[in-house]
C-alpha positions as a Markdown table, in Angstrom:
| # | Residue | x | y | z |
|---|---|---|---|---|
| 1 | Met | 106.4 | -83.5 | 139.0 |
| 2 | Asp | 105.0 | -85.8 | 141.7 |
| 3 | Asp | 104.4 | -89.5 | 140.7 |
| 4 | Ala | 104.0 | -90.8 | 144.3 |
| 5 | Leu | 100.6 | -92.4 | 145.0 |
| 6 | Pro | 98.9 | -91.1 | 148.2 |
| 7 | Pro | 97.2 | -93.4 | 150.7 |
| 8 | Leu | 93.6 | -94.3 | 149.7 |
| 9 | Glu | 91.7 | -93.7 | 152.8 |
| 10 | Val | 88.4 | -93.2 | 150.8 |
| 11 | Val | 87.7 | -95.3 | 147.8 |
| 12 | Pro | 84.7 | -95.5 | 145.5 |
| 13 | Arg | 81.5 | -97.4 | 146.5 |
| 14 | Asp | 78.8 | -98.8 | 144.2 |
| 15 | Leu | 76.4 | -96.0 | 143.3 |
| 16 | Ser | 74.0 | -98.1 | 141.2 |
| 17 | Ala | 71.3 | -97.8 | 143.9 |
| 18 | Tyr | 71.2 | -94.0 | 143.2 |
| 19 | Arg | 71.0 | -94.3 | 139.4 |
| 20 | Ala | 67.3 | -94.0 | 139.0 |
| 21 | Gly | 66.8 | -90.9 | 141.1 |
| 22 | Asn | 63.4 | -89.3 | 140.9 |
| 23 | Thr | 63.7 | -86.7 | 138.2 |
| 24 | Gly | 64.0 | -88.7 | 135.0 |
| 25 | Ile | 67.7 | -87.8 | 134.8 |
| 26 | Pro | 70.1 | -90.6 | 136.1 |
| 27 | Tyr | 71.7 | -89.9 | 139.4 |
| 28 | Val | 69.7 | -86.8 | 140.1 |
| 29 | His | 67.4 | -86.7 | 143.2 |
| 30 | Arg | 65.0 | -83.9 | 144.1 |
| 31 | Phe | 63.1 | -83.3 | 147.3 |
| 32 | Ala | 60.5 | -80.5 | 147.6 |
| 33 | Ser | 59.3 | -79.5 | 151.0 |
| 34 | Gly | 56.1 | -78.0 | 149.8 |
| 35 | Arg | 57.0 | -74.8 | 151.7 |
| 36 | Pro | 58.4 | -71.5 | 150.3 |
| 37 | Gly | 62.2 | -71.4 | 150.1 |
| 38 | Pro | 65.1 | -71.6 | 147.7 |
| 39 | His | 66.0 | -74.4 | 145.4 |
| 40 | Val | 69.5 | -75.6 | 146.4 |
| 41 | Leu | 71.7 | -78.0 | 144.3 |
| 42 | Val | 74.4 | -80.0 | 145.9 |
| 43 | Asn | 76.5 | -81.4 | 143.0 |
| 44 | Ala | 79.0 | -84.2 | 143.5 |
| 45 | Leu | 81.6 | -85.9 | 141.3 |
| 46 | Thr | 82.0 | -83.2 | 138.7 |
| 47 | His | 85.4 | -84.9 | 138.5 |
| 48 | Gly | 85.3 | -88.7 | 138.9 |
| 49 | Asn | 88.2 | -89.0 | 141.3 |
| 50 | Glu | 87.0 | -86.3 | 143.7 |
| 51 | Leu | 85.4 | -88.7 | 146.1 |
| 52 | Cys | 84.4 | -86.3 | 148.9 |
| 53 | Gly | 81.4 | -85.1 | 147.0 |
| 54 | Met | 80.2 | -88.7 | 146.7 |
| 55 | Val | 80.5 | -89.1 | 150.5 |
| 56 | Ala | 78.5 | -85.9 | 151.1 |
| 57 | Ala | 75.8 | -86.7 | 148.6 |
| 58 | Thr | 75.3 | -90.2 | 149.9 |
| 59 | His | 75.3 | -88.8 | 153.4 |
| 60 | Leu | 72.3 | -86.7 | 152.5 |
| 61 | Leu | 70.5 | -89.5 | 150.7 |
| 62 | Asp | 71.3 | -92.4 | 153.1 |
| 63 | Arg | 70.2 | -90.4 | 156.1 |
| 64 | Gly | 67.0 | -89.2 | 154.5 |
| 65 | Ile | 67.9 | -85.6 | 155.0 |
| 66 | Arg | 65.0 | -83.6 | 153.5 |
| 67 | Pro | 64.4 | -79.8 | 153.3 |
| 68 | Arg | 62.1 | -78.2 | 155.9 |
| 69 | Ala | 61.6 | -75.3 | 153.4 |
| 70 | Gly | 62.4 | -74.9 | 149.7 |
| 71 | Thr | 63.8 | -77.7 | 147.5 |
| 72 | Leu | 66.9 | -79.8 | 147.6 |
| 73 | Thr | 68.5 | -81.4 | 144.6 |
| 74 | Val | 71.4 | -83.8 | 144.9 |
| 75 | Ser | 73.3 | -84.9 | 141.8 |
| 76 | Phe | 76.2 | -87.2 | 141.0 |
| 77 | Ala | 77.6 | -85.6 | 137.9 |
| 78 | Asn | 80.4 | -87.7 | 136.2 |
| 79 | Val | 79.6 | -91.2 | 137.3 |
| 80 | Ala | 81.1 | -92.6 | 134.1 |
| 81 | Ala | 84.5 | -91.2 | 135.1 |
| 82 | Tyr | 84.0 | -92.3 | 138.7 |
| 83 | Glu | 83.3 | -95.9 | 137.6 |
| 84 | Ser | 86.7 | -95.9 | 135.7 |
| 85 | Phe | 88.6 | -95.6 | 139.0 |
| 86 | Asp | 91.7 | -97.7 | 139.3 |
| 87 | Pro | 93.5 | -97.7 | 142.6 |
| 88 | Arg | 96.8 | -98.2 | 140.8 |
| 89 | Gln | 96.1 | -95.0 | 138.9 |
| 90 | Pro | 93.8 | -93.0 | 141.2 |
| 91 | Phe | 94.3 | -89.7 | 139.5 |
| 92 | Glu | 93.3 | -90.9 | 136.0 |
| 93 | Ser | 89.6 | -91.0 | 136.6 |
| 94 | Arg | 89.2 | -87.3 | 136.8 |
| 95 | Gln | 87.6 | -87.3 | 133.4 |
| 96 | Leu | 87.1 | -89.6 | 130.4 |
| 97 | Val | 87.5 | -87.0 | 127.6 |
| 98 | His | 86.6 | -83.4 | 128.5 |
| 99 | Asn | 86.8 | -81.6 | 131.9 |
| 100 | Leu | 83.2 | -81.6 | 132.9 |
| 101 | Asn | 83.8 | -78.4 | 134.9 |
| 102 | Arg | 85.0 | -76.4 | 131.9 |
| 103 | Val | 82.2 | -77.0 | 129.3 |
| 104 | Trp | 79.3 | -74.9 | 130.7 |
| 105 | Ser | 79.3 | -72.2 | 128.1 |
| 106 | Asp | 76.6 | -72.0 | 125.4 |
| 107 | Asp | 79.3 | -72.6 | 122.7 |
| 108 | Trp | 80.2 | -76.0 | 124.2 |
| 109 | Leu | 76.7 | -77.0 | 125.2 |
| 110 | Asn | 75.0 | -76.0 | 121.9 |
| 111 | Gly | 78.0 | -77.1 | 119.8 |
| 112 | Gln | 78.5 | -80.2 | 117.7 |
| 113 | Gly | 81.2 | -81.7 | 120.0 |
| 114 | Asp | 80.6 | -85.1 | 121.6 |
| 115 | Ser | 82.0 | -86.9 | 124.6 |
| 116 | Pro | 80.7 | -88.6 | 127.7 |
| 117 | Glu | 81.2 | -85.3 | 129.6 |
| 118 | Leu | 79.4 | -83.2 | 127.0 |
| 119 | Arg | 76.5 | -85.6 | 126.9 |
| 120 | Arg | 76.3 | -85.5 | 130.7 |
| 121 | Ala | 76.5 | -81.7 | 130.8 |
| 122 | Arg | 73.7 | -81.4 | 128.3 |
| 123 | Glu | 71.7 | -83.8 | 130.4 |
| 124 | Leu | 72.4 | -81.9 | 133.6 |
| 125 | Arg | 71.8 | -78.4 | 132.0 |
| 126 | Pro | 68.2 | -78.0 | 133.3 |
| 127 | Val | 69.2 | -79.3 | 136.7 |
| 128 | Val | 71.9 | -76.6 | 137.1 |
| 129 | Ala | 69.6 | -73.9 | 135.5 |
| 130 | Ala | 66.8 | -74.6 | 137.9 |
| 131 | Ala | 68.8 | -74.1 | 141.0 |
| 132 | Asp | 68.8 | -70.9 | 143.0 |
| 133 | His | 71.9 | -71.7 | 144.9 |
| 134 | Ile | 74.7 | -74.2 | 143.9 |
| 135 | Leu | 77.3 | -76.0 | 146.0 |
| 136 | Asp | 79.7 | -77.9 | 143.8 |
| 137 | Leu | 81.9 | -80.2 | 145.9 |
| 138 | His | 85.5 | -80.7 | 144.8 |
| 139 | Ser | 88.9 | -81.8 | 146.1 |
| 140 | Thr | 92.6 | -81.3 | 145.3 |
| 141 | Ser | 95.4 | -83.6 | 144.2 |
| 142 | Gln | 97.7 | -82.2 | 146.8 |
| 143 | Asp | 97.1 | -82.2 | 150.6 |
| 144 | Val | 96.4 | -78.5 | 151.2 |
| 145 | Glu | 93.9 | -76.7 | 153.3 |
| 146 | Pro | 90.3 | -76.4 | 152.0 |
| 147 | Phe | 89.2 | -73.3 | 150.2 |
| 148 | Trp | 86.3 | -71.8 | 148.4 |
| 149 | Val | 86.3 | -70.8 | 144.7 |
| 150 | Tyr | 83.7 | -68.5 | 143.3 |
| 151 | Pro | 83.0 | -65.7 | 140.8 |
| 152 | Asp | 83.8 | -62.4 | 142.5 |
| 153 | Phe | 80.2 | -61.3 | 143.1 |
| 154 | Ala | 79.1 | -59.9 | 146.5 |
| 155 | Arg | 76.4 | -62.5 | 146.8 |
| 156 | Asn | 78.9 | -65.3 | 146.7 |
| 157 | Ala | 81.4 | -63.6 | 149.1 |
| 158 | Gln | 78.7 | -62.8 | 151.6 |
| 159 | Ala | 77.5 | -66.5 | 151.7 |
| 160 | Ala | 81.0 | -67.9 | 151.9 |
| 161 | Leu | 82.0 | -65.5 | 154.7 |
| 162 | Ala | 78.8 | -66.2 | 156.6 |
| 163 | Ile | 79.3 | -70.0 | 156.4 |
| 164 | Gly | 82.8 | -69.4 | 157.6 |
| 165 | Gln | 84.4 | -72.7 | 156.7 |
| 166 | Pro | 86.6 | -73.1 | 154.6 |
| 167 | Ala | 88.4 | -70.0 | 155.8 |
| 168 | Val | 90.3 | -69.5 | 152.5 |
| 169 | His | 88.6 | -67.9 | 149.5 |
| 170 | Leu | 89.8 | -67.7 | 145.8 |
| 171 | Thr | 87.7 | -65.2 | 143.9 |
| 172 | Met | 87.5 | -65.1 | 140.1 |
| 173 | Pro | 87.0 | -61.5 | 138.9 |
| 174 | Ser | 87.0 | -62.4 | 135.2 |
| 175 | Gly | 86.2 | -66.0 | 135.1 |
| 176 | Leu | 88.5 | -69.0 | 135.2 |
| 177 | Gly | 90.3 | -68.3 | 131.9 |
| 178 | Ser | 90.3 | -72.0 | 130.9 |
| 179 | Gly | 86.6 | -72.7 | 130.3 |
| 180 | Thr | 83.3 | -72.2 | 132.0 |
| 181 | Pro | 82.7 | -74.1 | 135.2 |
| 182 | Val | 79.3 | -75.2 | 136.6 |
| 183 | Ile | 79.1 | -72.3 | 139.0 |
| 184 | Gln | 79.3 | -69.8 | 136.1 |
| 185 | His | 76.7 | -71.4 | 133.9 |
| 186 | Gly | 73.9 | -69.1 | 132.7 |
| 187 | Arg | 72.7 | -66.5 | 135.1 |
| 188 | His | 75.0 | -67.7 | 137.9 |
| 189 | Gly | 77.9 | -66.2 | 135.8 |
| 190 | Leu | 76.4 | -62.8 | 135.6 |
| 191 | Ala | 77.1 | -60.1 | 138.1 |
| 192 | Asp | 73.8 | -58.2 | 137.6 |
| 193 | Ser | 71.5 | -61.2 | 137.4 |
| 194 | Asp | 68.8 | -62.4 | 139.9 |
| 195 | Ala | 70.8 | -65.6 | 140.4 |
| 196 | Gly | 71.7 | -66.8 | 143.8 |
| 197 | Val | 74.9 | -68.1 | 145.2 |
| 198 | Ala | 77.2 | -70.5 | 143.4 |
| 199 | Leu | 80.3 | -71.8 | 145.2 |
| 200 | Val | 82.9 | -74.5 | 144.7 |
| 201 | Ala | 84.2 | -76.0 | 147.9 |
| 202 | Glu | 87.7 | -77.5 | 147.5 |
| 203 | Cys | 87.6 | -79.8 | 150.6 |
| 204 | Gly | 91.2 | -81.2 | 150.7 |
| 205 | Gln | 93.1 | -84.0 | 149.2 |
| 206 | His | 91.0 | -86.4 | 147.0 |
| 207 | Phe | 91.4 | -89.6 | 149.0 |
| 208 | Arg | 91.6 | -88.5 | 152.7 |
| 209 | Thr | 88.9 | -89.3 | 155.2 |
| 210 | Ala | 89.3 | -85.7 | 156.6 |
| 211 | Thr | 88.4 | -84.3 | 153.2 |
| 212 | Ala | 85.2 | -86.3 | 153.1 |
| 213 | Asp | 84.4 | -85.0 | 156.6 |
| 214 | Val | 84.9 | -81.4 | 155.4 |
| 215 | Ala | 82.6 | -82.0 | 152.4 |
| 216 | Val | 79.8 | -83.3 | 154.7 |
| 217 | Ala | 80.2 | -80.4 | 157.1 |
| 218 | Val | 80.3 | -77.8 | 154.4 |
| 219 | Thr | 77.2 | -79.3 | 152.8 |
| 220 | Leu | 75.3 | -79.2 | 156.0 |
| 221 | His | 76.3 | -75.7 | 156.8 |
| 222 | Phe | 75.4 | -74.6 | 153.2 |
| 223 | Leu | 72.0 | -76.1 | 153.5 |
| 224 | Ala | 71.5 | -74.6 | 156.9 |
| 225 | His | 72.6 | -71.1 | 155.7 |
| 226 | Phe | 69.8 | -71.1 | 153.2 |
| 227 | Gly | 67.2 | -72.4 | 155.7 |
| 228 | Leu | 66.7 | -75.9 | 154.2 |
| 229 | Ile | 67.8 | -77.8 | 157.4 |
| 230 | Asp | 68.4 | -76.9 | 161.0 |
| 231 | Gly | 71.9 | -75.7 | 161.4 |
| 232 | Pro | 74.7 | -77.9 | 162.8 |
| 233 | Ser | 76.7 | -76.4 | 165.7 |
| 234 | Ser | 79.4 | -73.9 | 164.6 |
| 235 | Pro | 82.6 | -73.1 | 166.5 |
| 236 | Ala | 82.2 | -70.1 | 168.8 |
| 237 | Val | 85.2 | -68.4 | 167.2 |
| 238 | Arg | 85.7 | -68.7 | 163.5 |
| 239 | Pro | 89.2 | -68.7 | 162.1 |
| 240 | Pro | 90.4 | -65.6 | 160.3 |
| 241 | Gln | 89.4 | -65.5 | 156.6 |
| 242 | Arg | 92.0 | -65.3 | 153.9 |
| 243 | Arg | 91.1 | -64.1 | 150.4 |
| 244 | Tyr | 92.9 | -64.5 | 147.1 |
| 245 | Gln | 92.1 | -63.1 | 143.7 |
| 246 | Leu | 92.8 | -65.2 | 140.6 |
| 247 | Leu | 95.3 | -63.5 | 138.3 |
| 248 | Gln | 96.0 | -66.2 | 135.7 |
| 249 | Thr | 95.1 | -69.8 | 134.9 |
| 250 | Tyr | 98.1 | -71.3 | 133.2 |
| 251 | Val | 97.3 | -74.1 | 130.7 |
| 252 | Ile | 100.2 | -76.6 | 130.0 |
| 253 | Arg | 101.5 | -76.4 | 126.4 |
| 254 | Thr | 104.2 | -79.0 | 126.2 |
| 255 | Pro | 105.1 | -82.3 | 128.0 |
| 256 | Glu | 108.3 | -80.6 | 129.3 |
| 257 | Phe | 106.3 | -78.4 | 131.7 |
| 258 | Arg | 108.1 | -78.3 | 135.0 |
| 259 | Phe | 108.0 | -76.1 | 138.1 |
| 260 | Ala | 111.1 | -74.3 | 139.2 |
| 261 | Arg | 110.8 | -75.9 | 142.6 |
| 262 | Pro | 108.5 | -78.6 | 144.1 |
| 263 | Leu | 105.0 | -77.2 | 144.8 |
| 264 | Val | 101.9 | -78.4 | 146.5 |
| 265 | Gly | 99.9 | -75.2 | 146.7 |
| 266 | Phe | 99.9 | -71.8 | 148.6 |
| 267 | Glu | 103.6 | -71.2 | 147.9 |
| 268 | Thr | 104.5 | -67.6 | 147.3 |
| 269 | Phe | 106.7 | -66.0 | 144.6 |
| 270 | Glu | 108.1 | -62.5 | 144.2 |
| 271 | Ala | 107.4 | -60.4 | 141.2 |
| 272 | Gly | 109.5 | -61.7 | 138.3 |
| 273 | Glu | 110.5 | -64.9 | 140.0 |
| 274 | Leu | 110.6 | -68.0 | 137.9 |
| 275 | Val | 107.6 | -70.2 | 138.7 |
| 276 | Ala | 107.8 | -72.8 | 135.9 |
| 277 | Val | 109.2 | -73.6 | 132.5 |
| 278 | Asp | 107.1 | -75.0 | 129.6 |
| 279 | Gly | 109.3 | -76.1 | 126.7 |
| 280 | Gly | 111.3 | -73.1 | 126.0 |
| 281 | Gln | 109.0 | -70.6 | 127.7 |
| 282 | Glu | 109.6 | -69.3 | 131.2 |
| 283 | Ile | 106.6 | -68.5 | 133.3 |
| 284 | Arg | 107.4 | -65.8 | 135.8 |
| 285 | Ala | 105.3 | -64.3 | 138.6 |
| 286 | Pro | 103.5 | -61.2 | 137.2 |
| 287 | Glu | 103.6 | -59.7 | 140.7 |
| 288 | Ala | 104.1 | -61.0 | 144.2 |
| 289 | Cys | 101.6 | -63.9 | 144.1 |
| 290 | Thr | 100.6 | -67.3 | 145.4 |
| 291 | Val | 100.4 | -70.6 | 143.4 |
| 292 | Leu | 97.3 | -72.6 | 143.9 |
| 293 | Met | 96.4 | -76.0 | 142.4 |
| 294 | Pro | 99.8 | -76.9 | 140.9 |
| 295 | Ala | 99.6 | -79.9 | 138.5 |
| 296 | Arg | 101.0 | -83.2 | 139.7 |
| 297 | Lys | 101.7 | -84.2 | 136.1 |
| 298 | Ala | 102.4 | -82.4 | 132.9 |
| 299 | Ile | 99.4 | -83.1 | 130.6 |
| 300 | Val | 99.2 | -80.8 | 127.6 |
| 301 | Gly | 95.9 | -78.9 | 127.5 |
| 302 | Arg | 95.2 | -79.2 | 131.2 |
| 303 | Glu | 95.7 | -76.5 | 133.8 |
| 304 | Gly | 99.2 | -76.3 | 135.3 |
| 305 | Met | 98.5 | -73.8 | 138.1 |
| 306 | Tyr | 96.5 | -70.8 | 139.3 |
| 307 | Leu | 98.4 | -67.6 | 140.0 |
| 308 | Ala | 96.6 | -65.5 | 142.6 |
| 309 | Arg | 97.0 | -62.2 | 144.5 |
| 310 | Arg | 96.6 | -62.2 | 148.3 |
| 311 | Leu | 94.0 | -59.6 | 149.2 |
| 312 | Pro | 94.0 | -57.6 | 152.4 |
């Protein structure tokens, strides 16, 4: 596993000026154009150390970007975890107790459990439910190319392909397998619903300036795609799109979890090839597949990796 600390090109800034918002919910800002159009939610800091979303959200707010049609909501989700950031342990502020991006099922939200993340999810529930389209901004622990993640519904694929960047897509045909993310809450998790688009953009490594730049660009293109703002210029030729389908989300069971070889993401394995060991269990590739989001550190109960099939 990788214990090396990356360069911190982007670090947290004080967000107290954004706390009040204008919705009655802390750190949630809503701007209605007064003209017909969709309601788009840009959600940042679902994980407290994924700083690119903070950069994109403050870009919108600091520059006074307002919708010419429809409604724009900008939210900072897990500010409590964000405020726990320690540059000596920059990966530790992902969450305080629960993963805020795995608790969006009715069982979790209506249950008796309690944590800072569950309280915040319940507070944000009407914000997420009100949105027609959702962009949830994330980043990765390893320095890999950006990619989309979304439920495998035609409406999501069409929007991601039309926006064009990132050029890599990870689709979830049967959910994530380790909990319910923001983008699958309520009607956005149903194939036959009247919900709009709900996408995660994994914009690159957590602390890189380039990752923050990607998050800003993706956000502006997303808003332009739905007609809320005038579109930024796009490259004349878009890169070829690559699509993957999630096969399995592996959750770590023991502190002895280790990969068979060093991984950062997008490495390929042949069917039956050893990918990792977890205590006495061997995890082998179920078919020729690709590993995404390999864990930097073995933490029991957290995700160790995604196994995905490359689609034609």
